[in-house]
Amino acid sequence: MINIQFAARSLRWAEYEAPLRAALDAHGLSYRMENYTPEAHLPPAEVDYVVYAPNSHLQDFTPYTRTKAVLNLWAGVEEIVHNPTLTQPLARMVDHGLTQGMIEWVVGHVMRLHLGMDHHLTGQDGIWRRHVPPLAEDRPVTILGLGALGAACGQALARLGFPVSGWSRSAKDVDGITACHGDAGLAQALDGAQVVVLLLPLTPATENVLNAEALARLAPGAFVLNPGRGPLIDDAALIAALDAGHVAHATLDVFREEPLPPDHPYWAHPGVTVTPHIASETRASSAARVIAENIRRGEAGAPFLHLVDRGAGY
Amino acid sequence: MINIQFAARSLRWAEYEAPLRAALDAHGLSYRMENYTPEAHLPPAEVDYVVYAPNSHLQDFTPYTRTKAVLNLWAGVEEIVHNPTLTQPLARMVDHGLTQGMIEWVVGHVMRLHLGMDHHLTGQDGIWRRHVPPLAEDRPVTILGLGALGAACGQALARLGFPVSGWSRSAKDVDGITACHGDAGLAQALDGAQVVVLLLPLTPATENVLNAEALARLAPGAFVLNPGRGPLIDDAALIAALDAGHVAHATLDVFREEPLPPDHPYWAHPGVTVTPHIASETRASSAARVIAENIRRGEAGAPFLHLVDRGAGY
C-alpha cells in the first residue's frame, strides 16, 4: 500500500482526484491517497509521495521522513527550491498537454478561418450556400516564433498541407517549415502571408512586432492568431487593419490586460474572436499521468523523471 | 507556342482560366489558350491539347489531327470512352484535392466541436469564460469506413493526438488506427466513441448504419459528423438522440435529398450544423496543376499521367 498525500489548494483536489486515481489505477498500483488540510492529513512519517502545489498549506517537510519524492503540480519550482525543510527528491511538472493544447488551439482556430466555417455556423437558414474554400496548400501560413511551441504548431499545420514559413530572431532549422530570421527575414516571412500565428516570447525586441508596417505586408484578407503574448500586437494598428478590411479576422487568446476588460473594443469587433487565455493550459488528465508515471518509477526502483537540480535551481 | 483548347460549359472557363494560366506559367510554358464555343474556337488542326469536360459542345474530335492528348476535367470518363471520334490519348482527372478537401473538412469540423469553439464564437460579450477542453488524447474518435478517404482522415486525426478506431465491413489494416470489422466489430468500434465520422460507401448493407442502436453505443454527449453519404444515417433516430441530449452535436454535409429542403428539421435544430455538400469537391487550383503537369509531360516527351485504358473503359 502506497501512501500519497495530495497537498494543494482545495479546488485542485476536486479537479485532480479522479484523473490521478485513473492514472494510478492504470499502472495497477495499490494506494491510499488523501487531500491535505492543516487539520486532517495522512501521518507524515507514513507518506511515500507528496503531490504538491507550492501554495499548499503544507510547508514543513521535516516530518516526512520516508517520503520518496515530492511531485510538483507546477512547472515552476522557484517558490520551493529554497524551502530548507524540503530535502526529498523534487520533480517538476513537465506536462506535454501545454504543447499539445497549443497545437490543438492553433490547428482548430486556423481551420475555422481557413474553411470559412462561420458561413455555415451562422447561416443555418435553409439556404444551400456552395462556398468551397481553397485547399490548405493554397493558404500560406507564417509562424512568428520557432521555439518549441512555434515549431510544433507549424509542423502540425504543414502536415495538414499548409505551406508554412517561420521566423525567429536568430537562425533556426525546423523540418517542414521555411525558416527566416533577423529583420530582413521578418519582412520576407510576412510578405503575402494569408495566416500569421504569433508564438514569440515577449522581449523588448518583440513587443509590437505586429505593428502597422508588419500588418501591411500580409495578404489582403489575412487572418491573425495570437496565442503567444498580448503585447506582441500593436492593438490600435490591428483594429485599424480590421476596420480597413486588410485583415479579415483576428483570433486572440492573450492580451495586455487579462481578463480582457469588458469594454475593450476587441470584444465587440465583428472581426475579432476573443478566447480567454486557454490555448496552453495544464490539463489535469495529462498532468496526472506524469505524476502516476513517477510513482510507478519510484515503486519499481527506476529513476524519477524531471528531477529538480537544487544547485541550478530548476 | 502550344495551342490549348479549353472545352467545357462556360462557367467552368471563368473558374479555371486563372488557375490554369498560373499552373502553366509555373512550368514556364509558352502557350495560347482559349475557351471553346461552337462559333469561336482555335482551328482544330492546330490544337495541341484539349482540356475537356464531357458536357462540352465539342463532341467531334475528328478534325483535331495533331492533338497530343485530351485532358479530362472530370474523374469519370464513362460518358466519353465510347465517343468513336475521340481516338487521341485521353487522361482522367485524378485530383488529390478531393481527398485533401475531405481531410480538411473533417479535421476542421472535429476541432470545432472538440475545442467547444462555439462557447467563444457565440459568447463575445465581455465575459471571460475559462472553459478548457480536454486534450485530443482523451477524446476517442471512430471512423466508419476505412477506404482511401476514411483512412486518410483517420490518420490526420491520429497525428493530431486523437485515439482513432476505424471500422470496415471486411478486415483492413491502417497505420495509426485501431481497425475493427464485421458486425461484432461495429459494436466494438462505436462503444464509448466521443466522435463518429461516417465515410462508408452507400450499399444496402450500410444504409442506416447509424441507427438508434448504433447511436446508443456512443458516449453521452458524442459528436456525429457525416461527410460520406446521406442515407448512412437514420435521420429520425439521430434527431431523437439529439433531442435526448445523448448526441451533443451533428455536423452533416450530405443528405438523402440535396439541396436539403428549407423546411427540413436539420436546418433549425440547434444541435445540427448543415454544410452544403462541400467536404469533397474538385478545386480548380489543384485540378489545374494536374492538367499543367500533363501538358509539361507531353512537351517533354514524358508519358502522360492517368491515361484511360480504352479496353477497360476507365
XYZ file of C-alpha atoms in Angstrom:
628
model
C 0.000 0.000 0.000
C 1.474 3.314 -1.149
C 0.506 6.410 0.850
C 0.056 9.511 -1.262
C -0.511 12.922 0.280
C -2.124 15.388 -2.133
C -1.295 18.900 -0.973
C -2.627 21.847 -2.946
C -5.420 24.364 -2.568
C -8.769 22.669 -2.200
C -10.158 23.326 -5.688
C -7.256 21.384 -7.188
C -8.308 18.249 -5.301
C -11.728 18.376 -6.926
C -10.044 18.724 -10.325
C -7.245 16.187 -9.845
C -8.631 13.393 -7.678
C -10.416 11.433 -10.431
C -7.667 11.828 -13.088
C -4.982 10.845 -10.538
C -6.902 7.748 -9.436
C -7.451 6.779 -13.079
C -3.764 7.211 -13.903
C -2.608 5.308 -10.795
C -5.134 2.530 -11.417
C -3.878 2.246 -14.992
C -0.484 1.237 -13.540
C -2.146 -1.332 -11.238
C -0.809 0.464 -8.148
C -2.331 -0.163 -4.719
C -2.510 3.096 -2.808
C -4.226 5.341 -0.297
C -4.461 8.988 -1.399
C -5.915 11.851 0.615
C -6.180 15.588 0.380
C -4.144 17.662 2.843
C -5.683 20.158 5.199
C -3.927 21.535 8.265
C -6.492 19.663 10.389
C -6.644 16.351 8.505
C -3.913 14.546 6.617
C -2.030 11.284 6.479
C 0.536 10.729 9.272
C 3.642 12.429 7.791
C 6.016 9.624 8.732
C 3.905 7.178 6.676
C 3.720 9.213 3.456
C 5.526 7.781 0.420
C 4.810 10.576 -2.058
C 3.595 14.163 -1.821
C 1.742 15.541 -4.843
C 2.369 19.206 -4.315
C 1.420 22.739 -5.248
C 3.710 25.388 -3.762
C 0.787 27.437 -2.427
C -0.385 24.478 -0.294
C -0.672 24.801 3.486
C 1.943 22.047 3.724
C 5.221 23.933 4.089
C 7.208 21.958 6.655
C 8.564 18.750 5.136
C 10.671 17.838 8.214
C 8.321 15.085 9.474
C 8.044 13.443 6.019
C 10.918 11.123 6.849
C 10.125 8.238 4.498
C 8.810 10.273 1.556
C 10.486 9.109 -1.630
C 9.617 12.152 -3.735
C 7.709 15.419 -3.812
C 5.936 15.630 -7.166
C 5.157 19.198 -8.126
C 1.919 20.082 -9.943
C 3.503 23.274 -11.281
C 6.164 23.649 -13.935
C 7.844 26.395 -11.920
C 9.685 25.444 -8.737
C 11.246 28.840 -7.921
C 8.909 29.212 -4.917
C 10.004 25.951 -3.308
C 13.638 25.226 -4.123
C 14.645 27.465 -1.237
C 12.391 25.748 1.341
C 15.131 24.390 3.665
C 12.855 21.631 5.029
C 12.297 20.162 1.567
C 15.245 17.804 1.211
C 13.362 14.985 -0.527
C 13.802 14.427 -4.272
C 11.673 17.058 -6.012
C 10.210 16.669 -9.516
C 8.893 19.467 -11.702
C 5.712 19.103 -13.746
C 6.583 18.669 -17.401
C 3.141 18.425 -18.986
C 3.070 17.722 -22.702
C -0.528 18.973 -22.510
C 0.823 22.536 -22.602
C 2.315 21.994 -26.059
C -0.438 19.657 -27.213
C -3.177 22.062 -26.120
C -1.453 24.854 -28.039
C -1.246 22.710 -31.175
C -4.953 21.895 -30.891
C -5.973 25.540 -30.358
C -3.855 26.722 -33.293
C -4.990 23.969 -35.672
C -8.642 24.346 -34.693
C -8.767 28.113 -34.978
C -6.763 28.180 -38.224
C -9.129 25.573 -39.707
C -12.211 27.553 -38.651
C -10.964 30.604 -40.542
C -9.446 28.642 -43.428
C -12.673 26.726 -44.099
C -14.812 29.847 -43.734
C -16.769 27.799 -41.216
C -18.734 30.791 -39.975
C -20.569 30.959 -43.309
C -22.271 27.774 -42.194
C -22.353 28.216 -38.408
C -24.210 31.485 -38.735
C -26.163 30.572 -41.868
C -28.377 27.678 -40.753
C -31.343 29.258 -42.502
C -32.319 26.784 -45.196
C -30.179 28.342 -47.939
C -27.735 25.961 -49.632
C -24.599 28.124 -49.935
C -21.990 26.379 -52.084
C -18.955 28.211 -50.706
C -15.955 25.939 -51.404
C -12.797 27.095 -49.608
C -9.336 26.878 -51.165
C -7.129 23.962 -50.204
C -4.632 24.343 -47.386
C -1.837 24.119 -49.984
C -3.074 27.450 -51.396
C -3.128 29.195 -47.997
C 0.373 30.251 -46.894
C 0.823 30.398 -43.122
C 3.564 32.211 -41.247
C 4.512 31.417 -37.659
C 6.370 34.140 -35.795
C 8.498 32.300 -33.261
C 10.175 28.948 -33.831
C 10.663 27.815 -30.241
C 9.165 24.521 -29.056
C 5.579 25.771 -29.409
C 6.010 27.595 -32.720
C 7.851 24.688 -34.305
C 5.266 22.137 -33.095
C 2.294 24.214 -34.303
C 3.965 24.986 -37.624
C 4.726 21.331 -38.233
C 1.145 20.306 -37.386
C -0.142 22.823 -39.947
C 2.442 21.697 -42.519
C 1.283 18.076 -42.068
C -2.242 19.254 -42.909
C -0.945 20.681 -46.191
C -0.395 24.375 -45.446
C 2.797 25.932 -46.841
C 4.383 27.131 -43.584
C 7.031 29.791 -43.144
C 8.510 30.667 -39.803
C 10.514 33.489 -38.360
C 12.764 33.754 -35.352
C 15.286 36.358 -34.259
C 18.245 34.017 -34.700
C 18.583 31.378 -37.421
C 16.735 28.092 -36.794
C 16.188 24.990 -38.836
C 12.818 23.209 -38.487
C 11.729 20.278 -40.681
C 8.812 21.160 -42.925
C 8.996 24.917 -42.263
C 10.662 27.558 -44.447
C 12.620 29.411 -41.792
C 13.679 33.079 -41.932
C 15.431 35.174 -39.321
C 16.553 38.687 -38.498
C 14.972 41.959 -39.580
C 15.104 41.251 -43.318
C 13.699 37.777 -42.712
C 10.712 39.196 -40.856
C 9.588 41.181 -43.893
C 10.154 38.131 -46.075
C 8.142 35.862 -43.754
C 5.197 38.267 -43.615
C 5.024 39.226 -47.313
C 1.826 37.771 -48.710
C 1.053 35.550 -45.718
C -2.648 34.687 -45.516
C -2.416 33.491 -41.912
C 0.014 34.696 -39.248
C 0.332 32.967 -35.857
C 2.206 34.734 -33.052
C 4.235 32.435 -30.817
C 7.212 34.617 -29.938
C 8.484 35.188 -26.426
C 7.859 38.702 -25.149
C 11.019 40.788 -25.093
C 11.694 44.487 -25.749
C 12.612 43.435 -29.303
C 9.346 41.578 -29.953
C 6.881 43.992 -28.331
C 4.553 45.356 -31.042
C 6.207 43.142 -33.649
C 2.821 43.037 -35.387
C 2.582 46.784 -35.993
C 1.067 48.728 -38.912
C 4.083 48.114 -41.138
C 4.064 44.368 -40.487
C 0.289 44.111 -40.971
C 0.575 45.896 -44.318
C 2.820 43.088 -45.587
C 0.135 40.407 -45.089
C -2.089 39.338 -47.982
C -5.364 41.279 -48.194
C -7.988 39.437 -46.170
C -5.390 37.758 -43.931
C -6.107 36.090 -40.613
C -4.159 36.907 -37.431
C -3.962 34.470 -34.496
C -2.286 35.338 -31.212
C -1.920 32.547 -28.670
C 1.526 33.896 -27.644
C 1.744 37.125 -25.679
C -0.619 40.106 -25.740
C 1.951 42.875 -26.242
C 3.289 41.266 -29.443
C 0.442 43.135 -31.184
C 0.041 46.876 -31.642
C -3.676 46.789 -30.785
C -4.555 50.104 -32.435
C -2.819 49.061 -35.658
C -4.652 45.715 -35.691
C -8.044 47.358 -35.179
C -7.256 49.828 -37.982
C -6.298 46.951 -40.309
C -9.507 45.097 -39.404
C -11.614 48.227 -39.983
C -9.934 48.731 -43.363
C -10.675 45.098 -44.293
C -6.992 44.364 -44.864
C -7.115 41.835 -42.032
C -10.298 39.761 -42.295
C -10.254 38.266 -38.824
C -8.174 38.097 -35.647
C -8.483 35.309 -33.078
C -6.779 36.370 -29.868
C -6.110 34.340 -26.733
C -3.761 36.728 -24.899
C -3.975 40.428 -24.115
C -2.064 43.239 -22.462
C -4.612 43.153 -19.665
C -6.273 39.886 -18.590
C -9.094 39.198 -18.170
C -9.706 41.446 -21.179
C -11.805 44.358 -19.801
C -15.488 44.072 -20.784
C -15.376 47.447 -22.561
C -12.305 46.612 -24.670
C -13.083 47.111 -28.385
C -11.892 43.560 -29.197
C -14.990 42.085 -27.530
C -17.460 43.926 -29.760
C -15.483 43.929 -33.010
C -17.129 41.615 -35.576
C -13.690 40.728 -36.964
C -12.256 39.606 -33.622
C -12.712 36.384 -31.657
C -11.552 36.538 -28.046
C -10.653 33.319 -26.235
C -9.824 33.578 -22.511
C -6.131 32.573 -22.367
C -6.876 28.870 -22.759
C -4.616 27.896 -25.657
C -1.944 26.467 -23.405
C -3.187 25.260 -20.060
C -2.180 22.332 -17.874
C -4.814 19.621 -18.151
C -5.442 17.517 -15.059
C -5.614 14.346 -17.159
C -2.164 14.650 -18.714
C -0.556 16.075 -15.547
C -1.994 13.160 -13.545
C -0.340 10.719 -15.935
C 3.035 12.424 -15.324
C 2.577 12.095 -11.548
C 1.462 8.459 -11.791
C 4.405 7.573 -14.016
C 6.827 8.967 -11.422
C 5.120 6.980 -8.646
C 5.336 3.864 -10.802
C 9.030 4.557 -11.277
C 9.605 5.123 -7.569
C 7.959 1.800 -6.730
C 9.923 -0.018 -9.444
C 13.223 1.476 -8.269
C 13.592 3.350 -11.561
C 14.951 6.921 -11.672
C 12.380 9.719 -11.335
C 11.628 11.915 -14.330
C 12.041 15.715 -14.301
C 14.046 15.894 -11.053
C 14.992 19.403 -9.976
C 18.693 20.195 -9.738
C 18.844 22.044 -6.389
C 22.190 23.631 -7.269
C 20.921 25.052 -10.564
C 17.560 25.981 -9.023
C 15.371 24.375 -11.711
C 3.813 28.031 -78.829
C 1.423 25.386 -77.507
C -2.231 25.676 -78.537
C -4.659 24.675 -75.794
C -8.391 24.421 -76.433
C -10.442 24.658 -73.252
C -13.804 22.985 -73.881
C -16.357 22.884 -71.081
C -19.536 24.735 -70.172
C -18.956 28.464 -69.939
C -18.956 28.842 -66.141
C -16.014 26.462 -65.903
C -13.884 28.816 -68.012
C -14.442 31.630 -65.520
C -13.436 29.278 -62.727
C -10.471 27.593 -64.424
C -8.814 30.206 -66.635
C -6.739 31.933 -63.949
C -5.653 28.727 -62.115
C -4.732 27.068 -65.444
C -2.661 30.052 -66.582
C -0.924 30.154 -63.175
C -0.138 26.424 -63.314
C 1.091 26.592 -66.943
C 3.165 29.695 -66.198
C 4.722 27.910 -63.233
C 6.162 25.377 -65.715
C 7.461 28.194 -67.929
C 5.326 27.001 -70.841
C 4.600 29.295 -73.783
C 1.017 28.799 -74.913
C -2.186 30.160 -76.357
C -5.341 29.005 -74.553
C -8.909 29.840 -75.491
C -12.391 28.835 -74.471
C -14.457 26.784 -76.930
C -17.811 27.886 -78.254
C -19.448 26.451 -81.363
C -18.950 29.850 -83.002
C -15.423 30.680 -81.862
C -12.533 28.322 -81.176
C -8.951 27.598 -82.174
C -8.535 25.972 -85.603
C -8.886 22.241 -84.727
C -5.906 21.166 -86.831
C -3.650 23.489 -84.784
C -4.701 22.337 -81.306
C -2.084 20.515 -79.205
C -4.189 19.779 -76.125
C -7.881 19.807 -75.345
C -8.841 20.470 -71.716
C -12.215 18.825 -71.670
C -15.490 18.386 -69.826
C -17.746 15.700 -71.341
C -20.758 18.033 -71.386
C -18.916 20.475 -73.680
C -20.314 21.422 -77.093
C -17.131 19.928 -78.570
C -18.121 16.353 -79.423
C -16.444 15.661 -82.767
C -12.710 15.133 -82.349
C -12.154 14.108 -85.991
C -10.564 17.437 -87.080
C -8.175 17.508 -84.068
C -5.483 15.768 -86.096
C -2.391 16.943 -84.229
C -3.831 16.891 -80.706
C -1.430 15.076 -78.362
C -3.917 14.492 -75.559
C -7.440 15.188 -74.327
C -7.203 16.097 -70.654
C -10.439 15.478 -68.814
C -11.644 17.823 -66.058
C -13.816 15.062 -64.608
C -12.755 11.943 -62.766
C -15.386 9.906 -64.598
C -14.890 9.154 -68.285
C -17.824 6.788 -68.808
C -19.584 9.434 -70.933
C -16.706 9.785 -73.398
C -14.864 6.487 -73.755
C -17.430 5.408 -76.312
C -17.145 8.580 -78.464
C -15.812 6.957 -81.671
C -14.225 10.236 -82.859
C -12.074 10.511 -79.713
C -9.014 8.469 -80.662
C -6.421 10.758 -79.073
C -4.787 9.780 -75.758
C -7.315 10.551 -73.019
C -6.408 11.345 -69.392
C -8.762 11.215 -66.405
C -8.727 13.860 -63.698
C -7.112 12.483 -60.564
C -7.385 15.416 -58.183
C -5.788 14.951 -54.786
C -7.940 17.945 -53.774
C -10.883 15.573 -53.350
C -9.097 13.667 -50.599
C -7.310 16.703 -49.225
C -10.530 18.727 -49.041
C -12.192 15.892 -47.134
C -9.304 15.741 -44.654
C -9.554 19.491 -44.097
C -13.345 19.432 -43.617
C -13.129 16.521 -41.161
C -10.213 17.948 -39.163
C -11.740 21.432 -39.050
C -15.204 20.330 -38.005
C -13.900 17.803 -35.461
C -11.671 20.521 -33.950
C -14.560 22.977 -33.737
C -16.594 20.516 -31.668
C -13.620 19.123 -29.725
C -12.461 22.591 -28.624
C -16.002 23.691 -27.779
C -15.239 26.644 -30.046
C -18.859 27.797 -30.091
C -18.588 28.792 -26.424
C -16.337 31.581 -27.655
C -17.784 32.269 -31.110
C -21.214 32.931 -29.658
C -20.013 34.413 -26.376
C -18.168 37.580 -27.406
C -19.894 39.510 -24.649
C -17.105 40.655 -22.336
C -17.308 37.625 -20.033
C -14.044 35.737 -19.548
C -15.160 32.091 -19.676
C -12.325 29.772 -18.696
C -13.640 26.663 -20.425
C -10.582 24.434 -21.014
C -11.363 21.495 -23.308
C -9.880 18.033 -22.814
C -6.868 17.069 -24.886
C -7.349 15.181 -28.127
C -5.753 12.147 -26.460
C -8.780 11.983 -24.156
C -11.330 12.167 -26.987
C -11.735 8.810 -28.771
C -12.764 9.105 -32.406
C -14.279 6.354 -34.552
C -14.251 6.426 -38.339
C -16.828 4.233 -40.054
C -15.247 3.332 -43.375
C -11.547 2.679 -43.949
C -11.328 3.290 -47.688
C -8.952 5.914 -49.062
C -10.926 8.800 -47.535
C -11.633 7.191 -44.165
C -8.045 6.048 -43.732
C -6.634 9.474 -44.693
C -8.993 11.355 -42.359
C -8.407 8.914 -39.508
C -4.651 9.202 -39.864
C -4.814 13.013 -39.913
C -6.801 12.939 -36.651
C -4.423 10.370 -35.141
C -1.459 12.642 -35.975
C -3.215 15.396 -34.008
C -3.340 13.118 -30.972
C -6.843 11.606 -31.093
C -7.127 7.887 -30.324
C -8.713 6.697 -33.571
C -10.646 3.497 -34.167
C -11.972 2.512 -37.537
C -14.489 0.064 -38.855
C -14.986 -1.504 -42.245
C -17.083 -4.432 -43.413
C -14.046 -6.569 -44.262
C -10.768 -6.598 -42.321
C -8.324 -3.757 -43.085
C -5.032 -2.704 -41.631
C -4.301 1.035 -41.415
C -1.266 2.523 -39.644
C -2.222 4.541 -36.586
C -5.841 3.334 -36.484
C -7.303 0.544 -34.358
C -9.262 -1.316 -37.009
C -12.363 -3.451 -36.418
C -14.583 -5.208 -38.935
C -17.784 -7.168 -39.300
C -20.935 -6.918 -37.206
C -19.241 -7.571 -33.859
C -16.521 -5.081 -34.748
C -19.093 -2.363 -35.423
C -20.407 -2.525 -31.866
C -16.846 -2.552 -30.565
C -15.851 0.481 -32.672
C -18.863 2.515 -31.544
C -18.818 1.647 -27.820
C -17.886 4.812 -25.940
C -16.807 6.785 -29.006
C -16.995 10.537 -28.382
C -16.778 11.396 -32.078
C -18.003 9.305 -35.002
C -17.216 10.196 -38.619
C -19.150 8.480 -41.428
C -17.081 7.731 -44.528
C -18.625 4.464 -45.707
C -19.755 3.806 -49.256
C -23.521 3.570 -49.585
C -24.701 -0.011 -50.067
C -27.789 -1.906 -48.897
C -25.635 -3.131 -46.000
C -24.548 0.354 -44.876
C -27.854 2.221 -45.262
C -28.995 3.431 -41.821
C -25.810 2.055 -40.244
C -26.092 4.885 -37.717
C -29.483 3.845 -36.346
C -30.893 4.078 -32.814
C -28.974 1.014 -31.651
C -25.664 2.319 -33.003
C -26.248 5.806 -31.587
C -26.951 4.339 -28.141
C -23.434 2.867 -28.100
C -21.733 6.275 -28.381
C -20.513 8.078 -25.272
C -23.083 10.511 -23.828
C -22.555 13.921 -25.407
C -20.951 12.464 -28.528
C -20.457 14.288 -31.811
C -21.586 12.865 -35.174
C -20.046 14.004 -38.474
C -21.330 12.835 -41.843
C -19.306 13.860 -44.893
C -19.981 10.444 -46.516
C -23.459 9.626 -47.792
C -26.800 10.915 -46.507
C -28.603 7.566 -46.161
C -25.918 6.183 -43.809
C -27.910 7.912 -41.045
C -31.374 7.045 -39.764
C -32.441 10.708 -39.601
C -35.318 10.181 -37.154
C -33.040 8.250 -34.784
C -30.379 10.968 -34.927
C -32.892 13.715 -34.176
C -34.236 11.681 -31.261
C -30.696 11.205 -29.893
C -30.021 14.942 -30.252
C -33.293 15.834 -28.535
C -32.446 13.455 -25.696
C -29.002 15.059 -25.336
C -27.257 11.749 -25.918
C -25.686 13.197 -29.066
C -24.477 16.733 -28.375
C -23.994 17.838 -31.974
C -24.176 16.590 -35.547
C -22.336 18.246 -38.442
C -23.761 16.965 -41.712
C -22.526 17.590 -45.258
C -24.662 15.039 -47.131
C -28.364 14.261 -47.088
C -30.959 11.946 -48.588
C -32.245 14.906 -50.580
C -29.910 17.672 -51.788
C -30.099 20.588 -51.571
C -31.537 19.872 -48.126
C -35.128 21.212 -48.285
C -35.534 24.536 -46.435
C -38.155 23.041 -44.118
C -36.059 20.011 -43.108
C -35.735 19.841 -39.293
C -31.926 19.660 -39.562
C -31.756 23.327 -40.589
C -33.483 24.621 -37.477
C -32.127 22.131 -34.941
C -29.694 23.867 -32.533
C -27.655 20.665 -32.316
C -27.131 20.338 -36.072
C -24.772 22.125 -38.436
C -25.588 21.726 -42.120
C -22.846 22.231 -44.709
C -23.872 22.121 -48.388
C -22.057 19.018 -49.705
C -18.690 20.766 -49.865
C -16.437 18.389 -47.934
C -15.034 16.796 -51.068
C -15.104 18.985 -54.127
C -12.685 19.378 -57.036
C -10.759 22.603 -56.589
C -9.798 24.458 -59.759
C -6.336 25.198 -58.357
C -5.317 21.585 -57.754
C -7.075 20.289 -60.894
C -5.278 22.959 -62.963
C -1.940 21.714 -61.640
C -2.803 18.168 -62.804
C -3.635 19.475 -66.305
C -0.483 21.611 -66.478
C 1.706 18.724 -65.345
C 0.350 16.561 -68.180
C 0.994 19.315 -70.742
C 4.530 19.711 -69.375
C 4.990 15.952 -69.786
C 3.614 15.989 -73.309
C 6.038 18.750 -74.306
C 8.956 16.979 -72.619
C 8.153 13.676 -74.346
C 7.387 12.072 -70.981
C 4.451 9.649 -70.559
C 1.096 11.190 -69.643
C -0.348 10.577 -66.170
C -3.767 8.960 -65.578
C -4.276 7.717 -69.153
C -7.560 5.938 -69.755
C -7.375 2.306 -70.816
C -9.926 2.254 -73.664
C -10.291 -1.519 -73.434
C -11.090 -1.494 -69.726
C -13.217 1.650 -70.058
C -11.568 3.623 -67.226
